[in-house]
Short mmCIF file of C-alpha atoms and ligand atoms in Angstrom, two decimals:
data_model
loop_
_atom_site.label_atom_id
_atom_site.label_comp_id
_atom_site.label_asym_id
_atom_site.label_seq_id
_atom_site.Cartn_x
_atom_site.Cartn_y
_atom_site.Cartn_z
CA UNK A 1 1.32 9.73 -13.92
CA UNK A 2 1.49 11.38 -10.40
CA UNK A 3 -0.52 9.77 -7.74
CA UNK A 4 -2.51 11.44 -4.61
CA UNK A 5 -2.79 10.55 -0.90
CA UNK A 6 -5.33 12.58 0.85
CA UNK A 7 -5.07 12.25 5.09
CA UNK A 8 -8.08 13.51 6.67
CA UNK A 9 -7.28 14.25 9.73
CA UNK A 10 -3.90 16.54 10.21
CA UNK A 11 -3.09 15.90 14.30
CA UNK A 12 -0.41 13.63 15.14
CA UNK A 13 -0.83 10.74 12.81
CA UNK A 14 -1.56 12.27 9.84
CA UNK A 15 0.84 14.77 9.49
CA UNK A 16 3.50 11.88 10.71
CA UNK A 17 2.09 9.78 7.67
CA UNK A 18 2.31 12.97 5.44
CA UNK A 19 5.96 13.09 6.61
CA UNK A 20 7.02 9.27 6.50
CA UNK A 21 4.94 9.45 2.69
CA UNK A 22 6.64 12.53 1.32
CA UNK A 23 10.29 11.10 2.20
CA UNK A 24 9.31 7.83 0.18
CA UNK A 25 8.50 10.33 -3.09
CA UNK A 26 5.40 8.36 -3.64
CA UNK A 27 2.49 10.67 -4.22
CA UNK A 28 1.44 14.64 -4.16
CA UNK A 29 -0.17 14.60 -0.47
CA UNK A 30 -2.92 16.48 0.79
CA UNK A 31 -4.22 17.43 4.64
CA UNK A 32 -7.84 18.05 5.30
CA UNK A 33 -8.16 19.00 9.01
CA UNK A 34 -11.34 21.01 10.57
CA UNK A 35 -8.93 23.16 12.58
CA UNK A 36 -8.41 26.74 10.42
CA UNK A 37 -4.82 27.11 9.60
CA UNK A 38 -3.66 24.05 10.85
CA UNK A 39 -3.62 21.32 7.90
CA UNK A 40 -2.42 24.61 5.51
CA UNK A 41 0.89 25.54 8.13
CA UNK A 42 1.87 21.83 8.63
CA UNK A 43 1.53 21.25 4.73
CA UNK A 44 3.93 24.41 3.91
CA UNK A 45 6.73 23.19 6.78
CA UNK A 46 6.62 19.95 5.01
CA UNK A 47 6.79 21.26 1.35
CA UNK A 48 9.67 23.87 2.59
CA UNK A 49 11.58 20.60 3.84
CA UNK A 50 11.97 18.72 0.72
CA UNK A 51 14.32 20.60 -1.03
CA UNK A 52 17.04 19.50 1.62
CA UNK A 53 16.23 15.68 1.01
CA UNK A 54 15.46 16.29 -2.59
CA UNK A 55 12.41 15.15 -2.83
CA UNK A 56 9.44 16.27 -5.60
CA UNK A 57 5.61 15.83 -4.40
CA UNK A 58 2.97 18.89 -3.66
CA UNK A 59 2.07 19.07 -0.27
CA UNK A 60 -1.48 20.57 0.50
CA UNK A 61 -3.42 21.64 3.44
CA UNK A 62 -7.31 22.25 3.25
CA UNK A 63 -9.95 22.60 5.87
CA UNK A 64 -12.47 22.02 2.32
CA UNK A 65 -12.75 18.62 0.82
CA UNK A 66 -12.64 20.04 -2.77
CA UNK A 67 -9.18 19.82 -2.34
CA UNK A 68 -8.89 15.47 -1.93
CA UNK A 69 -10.48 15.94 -5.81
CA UNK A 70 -8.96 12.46 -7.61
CA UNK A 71 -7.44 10.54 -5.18
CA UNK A 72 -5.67 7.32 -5.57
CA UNK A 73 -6.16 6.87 -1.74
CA UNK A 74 -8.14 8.14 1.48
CA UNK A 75 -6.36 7.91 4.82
CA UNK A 76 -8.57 8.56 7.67
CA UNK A 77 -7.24 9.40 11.07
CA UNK A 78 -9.59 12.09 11.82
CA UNK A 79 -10.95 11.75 15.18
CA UNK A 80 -10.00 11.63 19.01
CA UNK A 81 -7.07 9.63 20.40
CA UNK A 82 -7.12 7.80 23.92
CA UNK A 83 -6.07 9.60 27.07
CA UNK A 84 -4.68 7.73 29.74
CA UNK A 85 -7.02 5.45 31.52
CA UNK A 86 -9.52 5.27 28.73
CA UNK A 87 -10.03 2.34 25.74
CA UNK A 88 -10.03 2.30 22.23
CA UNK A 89 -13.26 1.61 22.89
CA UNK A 90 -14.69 4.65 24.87
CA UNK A 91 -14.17 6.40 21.62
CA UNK A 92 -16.14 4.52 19.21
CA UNK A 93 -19.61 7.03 19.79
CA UNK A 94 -17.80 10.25 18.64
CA UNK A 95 -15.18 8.65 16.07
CA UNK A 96 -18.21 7.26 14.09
CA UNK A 97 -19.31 10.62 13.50
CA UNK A 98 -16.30 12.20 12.11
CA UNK A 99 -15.42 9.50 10.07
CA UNK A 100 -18.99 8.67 8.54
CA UNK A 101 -18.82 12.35 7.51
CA UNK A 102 -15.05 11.91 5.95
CA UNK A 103 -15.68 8.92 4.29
CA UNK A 104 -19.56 10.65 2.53
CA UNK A 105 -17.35 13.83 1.76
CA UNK A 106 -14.20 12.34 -0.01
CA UNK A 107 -16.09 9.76 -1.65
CA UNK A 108 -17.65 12.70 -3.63
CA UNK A 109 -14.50 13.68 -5.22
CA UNK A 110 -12.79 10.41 -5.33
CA UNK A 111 -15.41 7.88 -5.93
CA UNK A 112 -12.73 4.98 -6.96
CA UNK A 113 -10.27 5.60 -4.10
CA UNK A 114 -8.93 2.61 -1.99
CA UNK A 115 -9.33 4.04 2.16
CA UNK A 116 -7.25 3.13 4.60
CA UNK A 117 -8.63 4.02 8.18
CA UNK A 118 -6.03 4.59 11.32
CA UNK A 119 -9.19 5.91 13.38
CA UNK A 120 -9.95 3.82 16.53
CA UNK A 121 -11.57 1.94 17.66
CA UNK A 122 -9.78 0.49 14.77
CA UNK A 123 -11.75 -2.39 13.28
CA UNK A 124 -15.28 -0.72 13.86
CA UNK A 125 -14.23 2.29 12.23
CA UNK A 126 -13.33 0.29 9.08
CA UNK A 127 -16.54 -1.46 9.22
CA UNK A 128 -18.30 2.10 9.30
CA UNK A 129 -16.28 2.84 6.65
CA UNK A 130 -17.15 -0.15 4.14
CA UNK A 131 -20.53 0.52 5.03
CA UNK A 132 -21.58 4.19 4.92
CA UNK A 133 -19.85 4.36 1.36
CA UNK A 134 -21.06 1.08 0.30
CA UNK A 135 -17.51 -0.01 -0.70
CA UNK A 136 -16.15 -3.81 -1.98
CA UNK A 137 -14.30 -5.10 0.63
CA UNK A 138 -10.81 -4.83 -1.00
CA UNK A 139 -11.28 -0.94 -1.65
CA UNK A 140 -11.58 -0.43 2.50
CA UNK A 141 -8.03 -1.77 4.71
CA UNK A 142 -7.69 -0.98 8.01
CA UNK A 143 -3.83 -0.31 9.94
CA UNK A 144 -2.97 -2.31 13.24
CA UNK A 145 -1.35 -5.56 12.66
CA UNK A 146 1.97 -3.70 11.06
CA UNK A 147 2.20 -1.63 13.82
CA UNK A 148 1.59 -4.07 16.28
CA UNK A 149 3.66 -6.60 15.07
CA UNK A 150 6.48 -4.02 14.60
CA UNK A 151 5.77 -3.28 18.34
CA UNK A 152 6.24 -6.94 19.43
CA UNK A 153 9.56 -6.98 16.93
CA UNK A 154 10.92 -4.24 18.50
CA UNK A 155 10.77 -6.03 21.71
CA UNK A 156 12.32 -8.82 20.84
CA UNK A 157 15.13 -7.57 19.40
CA UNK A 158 16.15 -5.50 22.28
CA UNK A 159 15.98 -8.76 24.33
CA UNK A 160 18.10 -10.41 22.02
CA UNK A 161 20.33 -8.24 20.98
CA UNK A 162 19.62 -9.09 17.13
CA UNK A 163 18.37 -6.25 14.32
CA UNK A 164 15.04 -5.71 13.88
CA UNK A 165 15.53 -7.00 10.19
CA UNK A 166 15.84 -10.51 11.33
CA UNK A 167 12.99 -10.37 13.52
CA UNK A 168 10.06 -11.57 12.00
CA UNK A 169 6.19 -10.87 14.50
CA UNK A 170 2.45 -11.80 13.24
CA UNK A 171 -0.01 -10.28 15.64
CA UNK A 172 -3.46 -10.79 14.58
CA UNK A 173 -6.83 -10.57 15.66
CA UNK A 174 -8.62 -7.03 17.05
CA UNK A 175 -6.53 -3.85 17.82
CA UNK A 176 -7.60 -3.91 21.03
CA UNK A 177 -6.14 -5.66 24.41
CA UNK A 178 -7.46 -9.29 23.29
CA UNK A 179 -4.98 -9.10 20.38
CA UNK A 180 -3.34 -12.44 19.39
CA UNK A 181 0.62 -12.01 19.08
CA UNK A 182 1.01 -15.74 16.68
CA UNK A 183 4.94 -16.80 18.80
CA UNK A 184 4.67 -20.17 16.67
CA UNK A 185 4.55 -18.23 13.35
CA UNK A 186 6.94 -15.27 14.71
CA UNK A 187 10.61 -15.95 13.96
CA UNK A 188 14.41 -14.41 14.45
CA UNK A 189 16.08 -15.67 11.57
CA UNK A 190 13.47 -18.80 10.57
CA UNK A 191 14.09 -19.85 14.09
CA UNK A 192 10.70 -19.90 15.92
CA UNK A 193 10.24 -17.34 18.94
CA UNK A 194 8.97 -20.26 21.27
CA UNK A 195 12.33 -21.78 20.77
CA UNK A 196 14.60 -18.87 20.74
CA UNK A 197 13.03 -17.48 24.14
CA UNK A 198 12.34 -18.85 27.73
CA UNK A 199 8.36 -18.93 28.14
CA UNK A 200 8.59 -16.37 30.50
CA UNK A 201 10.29 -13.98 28.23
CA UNK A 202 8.58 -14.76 25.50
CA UNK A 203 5.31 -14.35 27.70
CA UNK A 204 6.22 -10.97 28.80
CA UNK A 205 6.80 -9.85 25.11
CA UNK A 206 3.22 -10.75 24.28
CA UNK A 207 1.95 -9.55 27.13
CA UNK A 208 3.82 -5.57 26.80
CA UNK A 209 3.03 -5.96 22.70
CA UNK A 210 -0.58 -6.25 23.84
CA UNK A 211 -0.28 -3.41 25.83
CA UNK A 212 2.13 -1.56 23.55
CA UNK A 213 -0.71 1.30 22.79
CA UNK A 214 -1.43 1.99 26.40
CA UNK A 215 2.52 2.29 27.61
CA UNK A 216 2.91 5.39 25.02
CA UNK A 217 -0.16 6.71 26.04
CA UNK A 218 0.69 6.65 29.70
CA UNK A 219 3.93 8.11 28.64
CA UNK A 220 2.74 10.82 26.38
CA UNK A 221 -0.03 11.77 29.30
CA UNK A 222 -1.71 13.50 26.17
CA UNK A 223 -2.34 11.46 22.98
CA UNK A 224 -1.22 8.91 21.75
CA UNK A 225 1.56 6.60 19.05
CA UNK A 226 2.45 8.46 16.10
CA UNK A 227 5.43 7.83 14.63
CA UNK A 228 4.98 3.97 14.32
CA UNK A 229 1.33 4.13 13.25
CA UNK A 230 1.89 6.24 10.73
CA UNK A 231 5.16 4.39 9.27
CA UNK A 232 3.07 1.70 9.02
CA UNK A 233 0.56 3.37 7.06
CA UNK A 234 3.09 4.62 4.87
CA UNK A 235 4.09 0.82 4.48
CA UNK A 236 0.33 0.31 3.27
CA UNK A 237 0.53 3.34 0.59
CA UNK A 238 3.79 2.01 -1.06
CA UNK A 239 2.14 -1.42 -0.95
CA UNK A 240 -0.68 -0.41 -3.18
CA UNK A 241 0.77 2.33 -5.43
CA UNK A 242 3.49 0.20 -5.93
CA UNK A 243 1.52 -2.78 -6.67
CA UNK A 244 3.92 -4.82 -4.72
CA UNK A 245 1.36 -7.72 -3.33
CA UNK A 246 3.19 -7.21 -0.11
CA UNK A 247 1.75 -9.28 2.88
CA UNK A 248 1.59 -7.62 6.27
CA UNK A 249 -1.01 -8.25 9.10
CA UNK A 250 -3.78 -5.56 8.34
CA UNK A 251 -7.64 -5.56 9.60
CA UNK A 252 -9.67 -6.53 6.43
CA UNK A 253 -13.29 -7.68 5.98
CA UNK A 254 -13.35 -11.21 6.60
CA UNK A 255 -16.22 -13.39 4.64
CA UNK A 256 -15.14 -16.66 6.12
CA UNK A 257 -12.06 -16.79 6.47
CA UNK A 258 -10.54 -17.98 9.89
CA UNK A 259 -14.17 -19.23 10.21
CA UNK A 260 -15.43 -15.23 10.92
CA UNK A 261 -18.03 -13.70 8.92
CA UNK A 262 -18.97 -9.89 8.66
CA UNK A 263 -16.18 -7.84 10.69
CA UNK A 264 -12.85 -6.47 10.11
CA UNK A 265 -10.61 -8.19 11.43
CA UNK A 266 -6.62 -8.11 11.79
CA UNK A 267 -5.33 -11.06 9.19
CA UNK A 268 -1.85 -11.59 6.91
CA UNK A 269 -3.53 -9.44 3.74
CA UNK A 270 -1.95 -9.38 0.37
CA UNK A 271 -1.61 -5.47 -0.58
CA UNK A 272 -1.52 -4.39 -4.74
CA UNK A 273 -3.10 -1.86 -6.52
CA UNK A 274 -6.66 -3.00 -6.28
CA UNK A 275 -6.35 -2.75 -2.35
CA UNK A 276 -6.75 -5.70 -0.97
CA UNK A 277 -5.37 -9.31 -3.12
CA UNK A 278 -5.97 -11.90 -0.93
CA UNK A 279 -6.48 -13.09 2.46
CA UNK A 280 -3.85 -15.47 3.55
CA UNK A 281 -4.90 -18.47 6.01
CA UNK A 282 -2.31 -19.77 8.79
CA UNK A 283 -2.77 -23.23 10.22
CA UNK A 284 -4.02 -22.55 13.78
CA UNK A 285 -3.91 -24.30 16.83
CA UNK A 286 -6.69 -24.83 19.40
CA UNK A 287 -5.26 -22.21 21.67
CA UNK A 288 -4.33 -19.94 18.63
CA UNK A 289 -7.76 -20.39 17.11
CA UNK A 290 -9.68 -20.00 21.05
CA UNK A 291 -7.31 -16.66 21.38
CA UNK A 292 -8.58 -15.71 17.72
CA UNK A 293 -12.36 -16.16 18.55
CA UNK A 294 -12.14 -14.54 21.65
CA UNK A 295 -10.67 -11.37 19.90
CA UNK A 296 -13.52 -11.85 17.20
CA UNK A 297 -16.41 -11.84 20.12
CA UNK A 298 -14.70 -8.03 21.01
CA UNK A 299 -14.69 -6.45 17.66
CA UNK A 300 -18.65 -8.07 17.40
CA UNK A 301 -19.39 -6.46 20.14
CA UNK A 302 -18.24 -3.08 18.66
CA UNK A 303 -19.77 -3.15 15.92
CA UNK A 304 -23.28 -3.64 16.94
CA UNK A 305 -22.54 -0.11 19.04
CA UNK A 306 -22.74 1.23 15.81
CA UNK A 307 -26.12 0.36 15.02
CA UNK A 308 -25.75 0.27 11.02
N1 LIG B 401 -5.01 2.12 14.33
C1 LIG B 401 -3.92 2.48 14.95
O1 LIG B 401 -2.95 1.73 15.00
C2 LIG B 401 -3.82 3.84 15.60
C3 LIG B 401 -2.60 4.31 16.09
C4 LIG B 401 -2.55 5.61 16.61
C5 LIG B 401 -3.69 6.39 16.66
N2 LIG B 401 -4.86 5.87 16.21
C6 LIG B 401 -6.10 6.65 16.23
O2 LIG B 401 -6.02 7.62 15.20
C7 LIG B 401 -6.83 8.76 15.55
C8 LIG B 401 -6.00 10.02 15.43
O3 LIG B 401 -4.94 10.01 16.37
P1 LIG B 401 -3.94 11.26 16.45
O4 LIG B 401 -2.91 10.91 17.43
O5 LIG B 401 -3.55 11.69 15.09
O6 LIG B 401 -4.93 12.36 17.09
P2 LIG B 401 -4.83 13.96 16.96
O7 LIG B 401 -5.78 14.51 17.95
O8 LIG B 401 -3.42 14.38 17.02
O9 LIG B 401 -5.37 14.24 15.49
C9 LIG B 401 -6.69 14.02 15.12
C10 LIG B 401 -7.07 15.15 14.20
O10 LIG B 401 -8.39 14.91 13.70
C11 LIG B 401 -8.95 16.19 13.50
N3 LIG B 401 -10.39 16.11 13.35
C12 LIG B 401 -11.34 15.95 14.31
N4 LIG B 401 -12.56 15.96 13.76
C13 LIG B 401 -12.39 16.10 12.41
C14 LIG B 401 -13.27 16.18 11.32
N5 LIG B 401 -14.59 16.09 11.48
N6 LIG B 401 -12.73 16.34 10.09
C15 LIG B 401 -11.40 16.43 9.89
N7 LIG B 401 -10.52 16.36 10.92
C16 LIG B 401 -11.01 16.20 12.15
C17 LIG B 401 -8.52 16.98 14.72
O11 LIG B 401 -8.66 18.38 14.52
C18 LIG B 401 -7.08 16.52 14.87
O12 LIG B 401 -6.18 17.40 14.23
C19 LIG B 401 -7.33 8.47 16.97
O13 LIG B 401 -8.63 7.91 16.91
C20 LIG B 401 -6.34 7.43 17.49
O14 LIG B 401 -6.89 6.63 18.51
C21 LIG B 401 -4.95 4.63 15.69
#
């Protein structure tokens, strides 16, 4: 049986995710966008691509829900991405809006679809999500801890000089400045980052990963990451349709664990077909557990903006 990805939201990220999905084979794809035309020429370009990498999944653009009928899975990346100088944060007020409406509109033709939100700000948008379709926690998975981690990876193996495929990064907590990059957990080759790099190195690796977002979008000067978000959401689809019970760091609704309560949050999340498995725990540290409640306090703080 084929399966169906819908990505509402056909800017940057979603038709990247459309891209990075249709070269993996994995499911027919379709692109809701509110701009006329847009989702509908960005869907054909992609459809007239495949036969050169020989690949076999329908790609379809919509500016009409109807057409997300019987999905496996909702992406949501609708919404407005930083410019420089501004915060995930200064979008949460409009982002609500669009994706409150995506998630009421695609849950009317998919009502057993697993969503997995890109929006920002990241965690609160999730949260929204859970809440305005009144969704069990493992049906609703937020993306930032792949990305982020793969950020951090990257770094470190251009500063050693090793491949990326040895290079193992956890960054938890928030997708926001206060997240916490784990170097006692992160390893090149099973050998521990705080051993393998000078403190200040290592330091200065957390320290760009944190602000990994903000150095494209100063870059860019308009808009923001695309290609590794939405590789890493790709990573997230092939988790579940595969039913692989892959672990990566992903923001999940957290009902204790890590001692939080009620907010997404950015934890190592088992992945198979039922969305979320499992929740793993890490032994923490003072400082790693201080860093993790500190990050906690800031995605709070978001969600009360929303006023559910
Ligand atoms: N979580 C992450 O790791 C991560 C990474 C990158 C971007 N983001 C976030 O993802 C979002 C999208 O980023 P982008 O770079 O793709 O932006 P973009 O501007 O390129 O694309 C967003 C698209 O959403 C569409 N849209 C707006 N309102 C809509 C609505 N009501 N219904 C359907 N579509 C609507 C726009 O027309 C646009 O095409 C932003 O909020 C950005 O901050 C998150």
């Amino acid at each position: 049986m084929r399966h169906k990805v819908s990505i509402i939201g056909a800017g940057m990220t979603g038709a990247t995710s459309a891209h990075w999905l249709a070269e993996r084979e994995l499911a027919d794809l379709v692109l809701v966008d509110i701009v006329e035309g847009m989702p509908q020429g960005k869907s054909l370009d992609l459809q007239e691509a495949l036969p050169v990498i020989g690949k076999d999944v329908s790609v379809v653009g919509s500016n009409d829900y109807e057409a997300t009928e019987g999905s496996d899975i909702i992406v949501i990346t609708a919404g407005l991405p930083r410019k420089p100088g501004m915060s995930r944060d200064d979008l949460l007020a409009k982002n609500a809006e669009i994706v409150r409406t995506a998630v009421e509109e695609t849950l009317k033709h998919s009502p057993e679809a697993i969503y997995i939100i890109l929006t920002n700000p990241l965690d609160a948008m999730a949260y929204l999500t859970m809440k305005v379709g009144d969704l069990p926690r493992e049906r609703v998975i937020g993306q930032a801890g792949i990305l982020d981690s793969a950020r951090m990876r990257a770094f470190v193996a251009m500063e050693l000089g090793v491949s990326v495929e040895n290079v193992h990064c956890y960054v938890l907590g928030g997708h926001g400045d206060s997240m916490v990059p784990l170097t006692r957990h992160s390893n090149v080759a099973g050998v521990p980052l705080d051993v393998i790099l000078p403190a200040d190195r290592l330091e200065a690796i957390v320290e760009r990963t944190r602000k990994g977002g903000g150095e494209i979008v100063g870059l860019l000067k308009s808009g923001s990451a695309f290609y590794a978000p939405a590789v890493a959401i790709a990573q997230m689809v092939e988790a579940i349709l595969k039913d692989k019970n892959l672990i990566v760091p992903a923001s999940v609704y957290l009902q204790g664990e890590y001692g939080l309560k009620d907010l997404f949050f950015g934890v190592p999340a088992q992945l198979g077909r039922q969305g979320l498995v499992k929740v793993i725990e890490y032994e923490l540290n003072e400082s790693e557990r201080k860093a993790l409640e500190a990050s906690a306090e800031h995605v709070k703080t978001n969600i009360a903006k929303l006023a559910l």
